[in-house]
PDB file of C-alpha atoms and ligand atoms in Angstrom:
ATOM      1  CA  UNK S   1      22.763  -1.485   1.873  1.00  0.00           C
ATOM      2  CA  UNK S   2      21.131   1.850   2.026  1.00  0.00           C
ATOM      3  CA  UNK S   3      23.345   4.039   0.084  1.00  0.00           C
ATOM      4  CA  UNK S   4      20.953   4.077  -3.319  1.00  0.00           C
ATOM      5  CA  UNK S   5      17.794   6.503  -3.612  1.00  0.00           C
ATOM      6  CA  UNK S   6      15.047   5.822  -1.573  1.00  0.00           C
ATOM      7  CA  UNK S   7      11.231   5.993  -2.663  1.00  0.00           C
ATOM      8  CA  UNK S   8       7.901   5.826  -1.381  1.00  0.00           C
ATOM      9  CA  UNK S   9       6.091   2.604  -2.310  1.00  0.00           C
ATOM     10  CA  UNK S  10       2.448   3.194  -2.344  1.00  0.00           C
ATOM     11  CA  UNK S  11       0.015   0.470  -2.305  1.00  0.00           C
ATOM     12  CA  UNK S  12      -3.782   0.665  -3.085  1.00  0.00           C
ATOM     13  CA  UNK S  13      -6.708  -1.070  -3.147  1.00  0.00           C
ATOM     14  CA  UNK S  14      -9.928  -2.681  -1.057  1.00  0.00           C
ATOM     15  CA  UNK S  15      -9.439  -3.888   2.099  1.00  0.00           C
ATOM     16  CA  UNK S  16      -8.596  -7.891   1.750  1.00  0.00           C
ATOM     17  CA  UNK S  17      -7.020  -6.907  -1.591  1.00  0.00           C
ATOM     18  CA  UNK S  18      -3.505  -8.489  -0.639  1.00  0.00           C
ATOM     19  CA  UNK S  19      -1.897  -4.969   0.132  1.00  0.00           C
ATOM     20  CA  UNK S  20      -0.435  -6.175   3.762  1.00  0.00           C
ATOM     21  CA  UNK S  21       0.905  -9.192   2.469  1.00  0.00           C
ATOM     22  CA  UNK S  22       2.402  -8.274  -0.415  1.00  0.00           C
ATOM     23  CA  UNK S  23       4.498  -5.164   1.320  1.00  0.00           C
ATOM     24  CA  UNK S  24       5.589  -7.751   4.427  1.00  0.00           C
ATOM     25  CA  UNK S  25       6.748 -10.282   2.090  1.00  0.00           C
ATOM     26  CA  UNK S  26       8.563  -7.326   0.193  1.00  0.00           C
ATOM     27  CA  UNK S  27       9.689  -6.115   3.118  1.00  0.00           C
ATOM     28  CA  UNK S  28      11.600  -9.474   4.052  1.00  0.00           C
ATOM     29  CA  UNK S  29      12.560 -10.350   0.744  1.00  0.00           C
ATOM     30  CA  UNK S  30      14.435  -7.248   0.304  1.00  0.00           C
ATOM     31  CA  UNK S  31      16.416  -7.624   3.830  1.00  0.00           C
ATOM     32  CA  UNK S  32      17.447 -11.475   2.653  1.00  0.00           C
ATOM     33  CA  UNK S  33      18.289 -10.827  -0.966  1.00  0.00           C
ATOM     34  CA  UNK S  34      20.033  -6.951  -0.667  1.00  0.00           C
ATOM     35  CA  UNK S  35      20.368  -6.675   3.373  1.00  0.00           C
ATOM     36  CA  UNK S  36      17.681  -3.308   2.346  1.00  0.00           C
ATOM     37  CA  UNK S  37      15.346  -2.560   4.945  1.00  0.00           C
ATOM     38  CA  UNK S  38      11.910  -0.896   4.261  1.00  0.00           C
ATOM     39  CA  UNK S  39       9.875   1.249   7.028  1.00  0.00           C
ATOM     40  CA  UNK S  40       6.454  -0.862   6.899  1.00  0.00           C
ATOM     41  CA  UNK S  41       3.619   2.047   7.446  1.00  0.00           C
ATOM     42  CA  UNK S  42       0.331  -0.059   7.722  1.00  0.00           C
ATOM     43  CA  UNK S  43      -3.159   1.329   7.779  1.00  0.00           C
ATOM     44  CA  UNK S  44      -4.155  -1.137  10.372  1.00  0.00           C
ATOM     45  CA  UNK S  45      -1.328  -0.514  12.729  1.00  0.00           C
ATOM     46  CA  UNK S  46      -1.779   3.005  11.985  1.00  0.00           C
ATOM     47  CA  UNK S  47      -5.184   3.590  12.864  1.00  0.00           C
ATOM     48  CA  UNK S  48      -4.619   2.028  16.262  1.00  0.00           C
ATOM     49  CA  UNK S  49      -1.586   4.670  17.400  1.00  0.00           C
ATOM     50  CA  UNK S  50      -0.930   7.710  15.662  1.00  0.00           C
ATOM     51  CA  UNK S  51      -4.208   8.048  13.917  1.00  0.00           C
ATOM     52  CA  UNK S  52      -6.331   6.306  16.209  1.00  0.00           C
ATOM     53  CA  UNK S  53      -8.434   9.234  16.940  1.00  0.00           C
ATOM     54  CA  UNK S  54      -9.383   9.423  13.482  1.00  0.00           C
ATOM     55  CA  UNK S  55     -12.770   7.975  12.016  1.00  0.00           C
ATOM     56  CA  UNK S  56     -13.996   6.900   8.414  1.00  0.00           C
ATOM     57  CA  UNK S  57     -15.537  10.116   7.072  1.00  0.00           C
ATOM     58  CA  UNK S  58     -14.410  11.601   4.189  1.00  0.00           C
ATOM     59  CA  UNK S  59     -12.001  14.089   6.340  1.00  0.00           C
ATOM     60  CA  UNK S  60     -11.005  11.462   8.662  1.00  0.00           C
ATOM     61  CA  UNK S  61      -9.721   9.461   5.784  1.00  0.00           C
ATOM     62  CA  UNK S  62      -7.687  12.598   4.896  1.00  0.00           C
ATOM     63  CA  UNK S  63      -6.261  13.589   7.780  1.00  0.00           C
ATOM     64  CA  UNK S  64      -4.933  10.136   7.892  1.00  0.00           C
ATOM     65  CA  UNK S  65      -3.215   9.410   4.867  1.00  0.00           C
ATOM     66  CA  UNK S  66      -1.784  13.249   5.832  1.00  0.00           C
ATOM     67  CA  UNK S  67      -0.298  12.006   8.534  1.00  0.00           C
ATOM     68  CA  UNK S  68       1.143   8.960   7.094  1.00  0.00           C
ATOM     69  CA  UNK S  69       2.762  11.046   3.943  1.00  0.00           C
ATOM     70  CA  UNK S  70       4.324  12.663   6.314  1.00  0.00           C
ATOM     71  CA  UNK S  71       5.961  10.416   8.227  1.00  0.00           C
ATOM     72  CA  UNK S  72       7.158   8.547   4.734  1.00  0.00           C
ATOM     73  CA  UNK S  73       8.440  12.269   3.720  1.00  0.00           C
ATOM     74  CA  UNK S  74      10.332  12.003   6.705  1.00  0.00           C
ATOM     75  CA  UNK S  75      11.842   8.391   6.355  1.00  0.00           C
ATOM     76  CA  UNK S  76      12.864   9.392   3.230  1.00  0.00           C
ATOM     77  CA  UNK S  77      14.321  12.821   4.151  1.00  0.00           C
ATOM     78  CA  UNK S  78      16.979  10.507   5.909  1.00  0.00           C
ATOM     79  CA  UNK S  79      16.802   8.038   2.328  1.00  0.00           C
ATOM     80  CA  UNK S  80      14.770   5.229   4.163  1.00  0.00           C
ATOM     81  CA  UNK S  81      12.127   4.153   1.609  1.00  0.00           C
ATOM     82  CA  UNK S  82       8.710   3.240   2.869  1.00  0.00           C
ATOM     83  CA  UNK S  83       6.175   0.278   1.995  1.00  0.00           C
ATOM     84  CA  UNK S  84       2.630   2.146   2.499  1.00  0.00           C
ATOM     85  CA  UNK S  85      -0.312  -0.077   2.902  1.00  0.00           C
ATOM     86  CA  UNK S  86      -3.511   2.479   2.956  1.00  0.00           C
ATOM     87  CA  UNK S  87      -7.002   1.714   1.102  1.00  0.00           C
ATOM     88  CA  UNK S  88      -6.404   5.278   0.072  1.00  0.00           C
ATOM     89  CA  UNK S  89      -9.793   5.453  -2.009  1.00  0.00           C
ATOM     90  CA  UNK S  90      -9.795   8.668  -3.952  1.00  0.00           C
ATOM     91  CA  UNK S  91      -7.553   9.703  -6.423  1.00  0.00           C
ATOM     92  CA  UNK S  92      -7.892  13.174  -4.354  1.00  0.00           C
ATOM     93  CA  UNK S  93      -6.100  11.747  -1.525  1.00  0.00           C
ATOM     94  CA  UNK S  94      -3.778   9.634  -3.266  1.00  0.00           C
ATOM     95  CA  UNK S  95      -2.530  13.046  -4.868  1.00  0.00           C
ATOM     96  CA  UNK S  96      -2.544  14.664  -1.607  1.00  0.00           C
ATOM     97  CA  UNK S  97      -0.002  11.723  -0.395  1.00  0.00           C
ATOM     98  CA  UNK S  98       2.137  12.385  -3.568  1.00  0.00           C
ATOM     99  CA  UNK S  99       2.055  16.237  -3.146  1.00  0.00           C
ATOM    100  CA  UNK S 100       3.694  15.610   0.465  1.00  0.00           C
ATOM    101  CA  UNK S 101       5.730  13.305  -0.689  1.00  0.00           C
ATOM    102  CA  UNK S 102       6.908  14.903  -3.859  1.00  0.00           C
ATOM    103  CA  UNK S 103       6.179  12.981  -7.328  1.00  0.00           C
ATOM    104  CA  UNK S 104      10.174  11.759  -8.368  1.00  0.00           C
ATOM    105  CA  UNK S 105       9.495   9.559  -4.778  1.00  0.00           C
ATOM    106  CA  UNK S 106       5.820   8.636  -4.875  1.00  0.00           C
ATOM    107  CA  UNK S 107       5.480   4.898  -6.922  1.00  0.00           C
ATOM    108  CA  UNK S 108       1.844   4.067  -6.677  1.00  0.00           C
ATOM    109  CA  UNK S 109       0.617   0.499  -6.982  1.00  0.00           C
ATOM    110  CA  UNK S 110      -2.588  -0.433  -7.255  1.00  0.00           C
ATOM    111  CA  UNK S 111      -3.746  -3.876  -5.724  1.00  0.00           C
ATOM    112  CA  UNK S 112      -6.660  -4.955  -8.520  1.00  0.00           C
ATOM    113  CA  UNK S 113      -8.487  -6.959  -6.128  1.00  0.00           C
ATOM    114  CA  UNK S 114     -12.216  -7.197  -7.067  1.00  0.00           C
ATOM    115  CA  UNK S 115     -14.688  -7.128  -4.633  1.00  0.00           C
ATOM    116  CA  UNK S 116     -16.260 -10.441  -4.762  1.00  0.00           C
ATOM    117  CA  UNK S 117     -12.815 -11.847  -3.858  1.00  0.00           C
ATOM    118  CA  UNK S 118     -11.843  -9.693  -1.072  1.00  0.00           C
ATOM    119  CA  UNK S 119     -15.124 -10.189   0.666  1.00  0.00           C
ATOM    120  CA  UNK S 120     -15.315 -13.955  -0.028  1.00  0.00           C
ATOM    121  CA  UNK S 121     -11.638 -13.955   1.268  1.00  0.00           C
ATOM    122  CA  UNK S 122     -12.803 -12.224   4.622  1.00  0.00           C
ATOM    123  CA  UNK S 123      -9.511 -12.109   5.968  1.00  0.00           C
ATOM    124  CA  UNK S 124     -10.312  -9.675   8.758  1.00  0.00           C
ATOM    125  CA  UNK S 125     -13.866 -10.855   9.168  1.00  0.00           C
ATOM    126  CA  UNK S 126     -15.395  -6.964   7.961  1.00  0.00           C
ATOM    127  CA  UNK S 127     -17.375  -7.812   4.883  1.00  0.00           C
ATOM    128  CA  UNK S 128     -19.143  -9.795   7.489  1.00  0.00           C
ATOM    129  CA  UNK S 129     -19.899  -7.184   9.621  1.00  0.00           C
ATOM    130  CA  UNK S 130     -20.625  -4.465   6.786  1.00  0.00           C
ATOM    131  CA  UNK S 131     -23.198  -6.983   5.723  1.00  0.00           C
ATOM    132  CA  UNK S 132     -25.004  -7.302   8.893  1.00  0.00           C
ATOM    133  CA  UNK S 133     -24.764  -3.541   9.017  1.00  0.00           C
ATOM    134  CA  UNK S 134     -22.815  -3.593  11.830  1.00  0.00           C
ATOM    135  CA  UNK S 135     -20.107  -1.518   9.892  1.00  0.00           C
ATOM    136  CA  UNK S 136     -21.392   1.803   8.179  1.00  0.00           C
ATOM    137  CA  UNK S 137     -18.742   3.756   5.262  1.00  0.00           C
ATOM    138  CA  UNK S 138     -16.872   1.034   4.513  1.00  0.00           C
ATOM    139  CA  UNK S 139     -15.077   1.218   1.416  1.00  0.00           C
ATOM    140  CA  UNK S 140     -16.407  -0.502  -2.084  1.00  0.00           C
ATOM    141  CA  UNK S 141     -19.643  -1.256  -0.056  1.00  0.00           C
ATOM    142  CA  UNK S 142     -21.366   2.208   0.518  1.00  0.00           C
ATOM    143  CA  UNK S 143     -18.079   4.562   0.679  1.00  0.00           C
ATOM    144  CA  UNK S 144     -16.499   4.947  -3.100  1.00  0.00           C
ATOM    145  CA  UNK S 145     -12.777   3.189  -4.302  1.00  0.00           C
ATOM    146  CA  UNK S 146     -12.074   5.118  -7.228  1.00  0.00           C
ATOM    147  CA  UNK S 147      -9.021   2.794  -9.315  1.00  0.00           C
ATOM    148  CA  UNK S 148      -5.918   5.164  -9.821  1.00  0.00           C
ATOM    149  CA  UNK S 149      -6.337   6.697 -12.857  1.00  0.00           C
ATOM    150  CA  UNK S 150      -2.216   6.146 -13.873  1.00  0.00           C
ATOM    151  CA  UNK S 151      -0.597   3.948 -11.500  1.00  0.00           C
ATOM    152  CA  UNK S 152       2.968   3.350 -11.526  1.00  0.00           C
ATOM    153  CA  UNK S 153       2.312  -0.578 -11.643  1.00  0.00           C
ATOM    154  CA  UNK S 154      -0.728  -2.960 -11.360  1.00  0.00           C
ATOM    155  CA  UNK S 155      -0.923  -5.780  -9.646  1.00  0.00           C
ATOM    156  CA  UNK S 156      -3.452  -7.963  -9.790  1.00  0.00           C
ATOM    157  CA  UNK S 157      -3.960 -10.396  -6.809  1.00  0.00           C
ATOM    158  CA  UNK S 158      -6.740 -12.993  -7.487  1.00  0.00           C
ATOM    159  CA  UNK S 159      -6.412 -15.094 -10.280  1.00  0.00           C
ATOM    160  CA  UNK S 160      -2.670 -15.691  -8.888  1.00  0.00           C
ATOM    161  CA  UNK S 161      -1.051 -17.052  -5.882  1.00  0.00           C
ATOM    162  CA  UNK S 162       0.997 -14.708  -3.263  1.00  0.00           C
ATOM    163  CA  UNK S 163       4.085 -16.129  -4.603  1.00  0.00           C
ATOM    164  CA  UNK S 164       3.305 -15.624  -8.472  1.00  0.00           C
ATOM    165  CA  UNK S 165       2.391 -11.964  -7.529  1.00  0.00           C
ATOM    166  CA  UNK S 166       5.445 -11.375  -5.426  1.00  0.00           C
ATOM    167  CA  UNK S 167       7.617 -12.905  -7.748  1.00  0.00           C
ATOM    168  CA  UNK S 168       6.223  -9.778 -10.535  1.00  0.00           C
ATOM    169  CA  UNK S 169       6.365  -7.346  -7.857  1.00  0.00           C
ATOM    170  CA  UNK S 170       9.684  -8.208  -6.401  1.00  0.00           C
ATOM    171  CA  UNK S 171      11.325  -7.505  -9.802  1.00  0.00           C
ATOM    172  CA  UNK S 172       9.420  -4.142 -10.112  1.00  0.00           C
ATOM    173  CA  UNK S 173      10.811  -2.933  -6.866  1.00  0.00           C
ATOM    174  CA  UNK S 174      14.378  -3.688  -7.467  1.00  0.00           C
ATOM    175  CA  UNK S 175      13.874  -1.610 -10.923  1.00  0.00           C
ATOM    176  CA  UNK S 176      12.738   1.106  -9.307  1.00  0.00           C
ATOM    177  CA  UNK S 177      15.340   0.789  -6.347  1.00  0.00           C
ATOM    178  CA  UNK S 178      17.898   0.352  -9.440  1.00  0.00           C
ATOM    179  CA  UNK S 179      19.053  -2.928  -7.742  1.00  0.00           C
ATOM    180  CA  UNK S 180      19.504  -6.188  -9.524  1.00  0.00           C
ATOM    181  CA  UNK S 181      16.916  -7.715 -10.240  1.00  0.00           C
ATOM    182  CA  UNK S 182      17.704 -11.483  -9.475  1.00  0.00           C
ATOM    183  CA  UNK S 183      18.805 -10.413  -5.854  1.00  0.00           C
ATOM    184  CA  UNK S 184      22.445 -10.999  -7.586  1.00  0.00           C
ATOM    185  CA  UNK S 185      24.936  -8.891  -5.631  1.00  0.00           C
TER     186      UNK S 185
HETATM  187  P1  LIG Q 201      -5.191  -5.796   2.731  1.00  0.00           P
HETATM  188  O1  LIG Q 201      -3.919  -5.419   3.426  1.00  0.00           O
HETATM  189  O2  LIG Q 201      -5.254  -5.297   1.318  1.00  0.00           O
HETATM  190  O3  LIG Q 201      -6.428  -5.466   3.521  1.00  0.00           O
HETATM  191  P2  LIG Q 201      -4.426  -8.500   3.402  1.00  0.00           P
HETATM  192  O4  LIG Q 201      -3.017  -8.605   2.909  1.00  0.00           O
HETATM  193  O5  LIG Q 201      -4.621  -8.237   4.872  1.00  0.00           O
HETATM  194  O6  LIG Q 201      -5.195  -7.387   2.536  1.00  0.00           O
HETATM  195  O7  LIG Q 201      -5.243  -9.825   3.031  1.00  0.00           O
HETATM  196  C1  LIG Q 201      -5.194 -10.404   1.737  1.00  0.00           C
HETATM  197  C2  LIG Q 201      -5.489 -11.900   1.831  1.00  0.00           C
HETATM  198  O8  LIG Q 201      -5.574 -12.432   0.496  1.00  0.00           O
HETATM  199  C3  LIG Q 201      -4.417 -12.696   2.561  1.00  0.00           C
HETATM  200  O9  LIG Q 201      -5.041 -13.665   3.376  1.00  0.00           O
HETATM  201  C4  LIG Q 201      -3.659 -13.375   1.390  1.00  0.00           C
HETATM  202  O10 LIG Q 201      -3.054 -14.606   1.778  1.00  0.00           O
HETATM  203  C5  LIG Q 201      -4.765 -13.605   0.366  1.00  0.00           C
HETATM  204  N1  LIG Q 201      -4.315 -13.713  -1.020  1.00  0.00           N
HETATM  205  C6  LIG Q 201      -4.680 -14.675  -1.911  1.00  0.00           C
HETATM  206  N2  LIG Q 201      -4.076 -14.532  -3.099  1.00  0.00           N
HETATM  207  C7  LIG Q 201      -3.291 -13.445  -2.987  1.00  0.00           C
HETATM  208  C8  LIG Q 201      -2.391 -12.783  -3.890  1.00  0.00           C
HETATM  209  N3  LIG Q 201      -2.177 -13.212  -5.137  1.00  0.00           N
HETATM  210  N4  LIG Q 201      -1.741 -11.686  -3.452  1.00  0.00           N
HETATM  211  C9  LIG Q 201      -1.955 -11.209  -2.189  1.00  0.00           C
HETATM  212  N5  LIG Q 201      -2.778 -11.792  -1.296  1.00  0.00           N
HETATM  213  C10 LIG Q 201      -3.454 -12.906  -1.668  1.00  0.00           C
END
């Protein structure tokens, strides 16, 4: 069921915040409740092929949500929405991504995370390694997050479980997708 407008799903926030969870959960949910598939563009998976030659500095970081936007522009040129998963920490290059992809498209979501919970989470073992200095530039540790100034939605992901915050998000989604928003048919 791909005949209805696609959009650009944009998710934000520290690394640990929940963005990669959320968006694969989404990402399922959506095929099992509306048969609607999502193209899954993941900073982690990213960085390893098509931006792989790409460091941390402020350009770097850039260059790489460049890349990305375009890709989503083109997904969506054929009306195949995309689940982005990027740190994204400036509202600079967050509006870079939304130039590309044109504002009607761009929905940006900000994963409110706090920092004490995504480093006592740990997930991927970095706050670890930033600690022991082992990491340098590494985001809400000594390179800046700036919060989006107007996000389309907010999500916050600590006080919650994964289900209570897909349950919110889910029904967001199909809004925006103008689906139902029970998974009804
Ligand atoms: P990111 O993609 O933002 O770096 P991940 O999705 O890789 O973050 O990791 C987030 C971790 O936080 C996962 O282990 C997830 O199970 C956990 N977590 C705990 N509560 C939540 C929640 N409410 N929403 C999302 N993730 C949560």
């Amino acid at each position: 069921m791909n005949s209805i407008e696609a959009k650009v799903f944009w998710f934000t926030g520290l690394s640990g915040a929940g963005k990669t969870t959320i968006a694969t959960n989404i990402g399922s949910t959506f095929k099992e409740n509306y048969n609607y598939t999502f193209n899954l563009l993941d900073g982690d998976i990213l960085r390893v092929g098509l931006c792989g030659d790409l460091g941390f500095s402020v350009e770097d970081r850039k260059e790489n949500i460049r890349r990305v936007a375009e890709v989503a522009k083109l997904f969506l040129n054929r009306n195949i929405s995309s689940l982005c998963t990027f740190i994204s920490p400036t509202n600079e290059i967050r509006d870079l991504a939304k130039a590309i992809i044109g504002e009607k498209n761009f929905v940006e979501i900000y994963i409110n995370t706090p920092l004490t919970i995504c480093e006592n989470r740990d997930t991927k073992g970095l706050y670890k390694k930033v600690r022991a200095g082992e990491i340098k530039n590494f985001t809400g540790i000594d390179a800046v997050y700036e919060s989006p100034i107007s996000p389309d939605y907010i999500l916050n992901c600590y006080d919650n479980t994964v289900q209570d915050s897909l349950d919110e998000i889910n029904s967001f989604i199909a809004l925006k997708l103008k689906l139902p928003v029970n998974g009804d048919q």
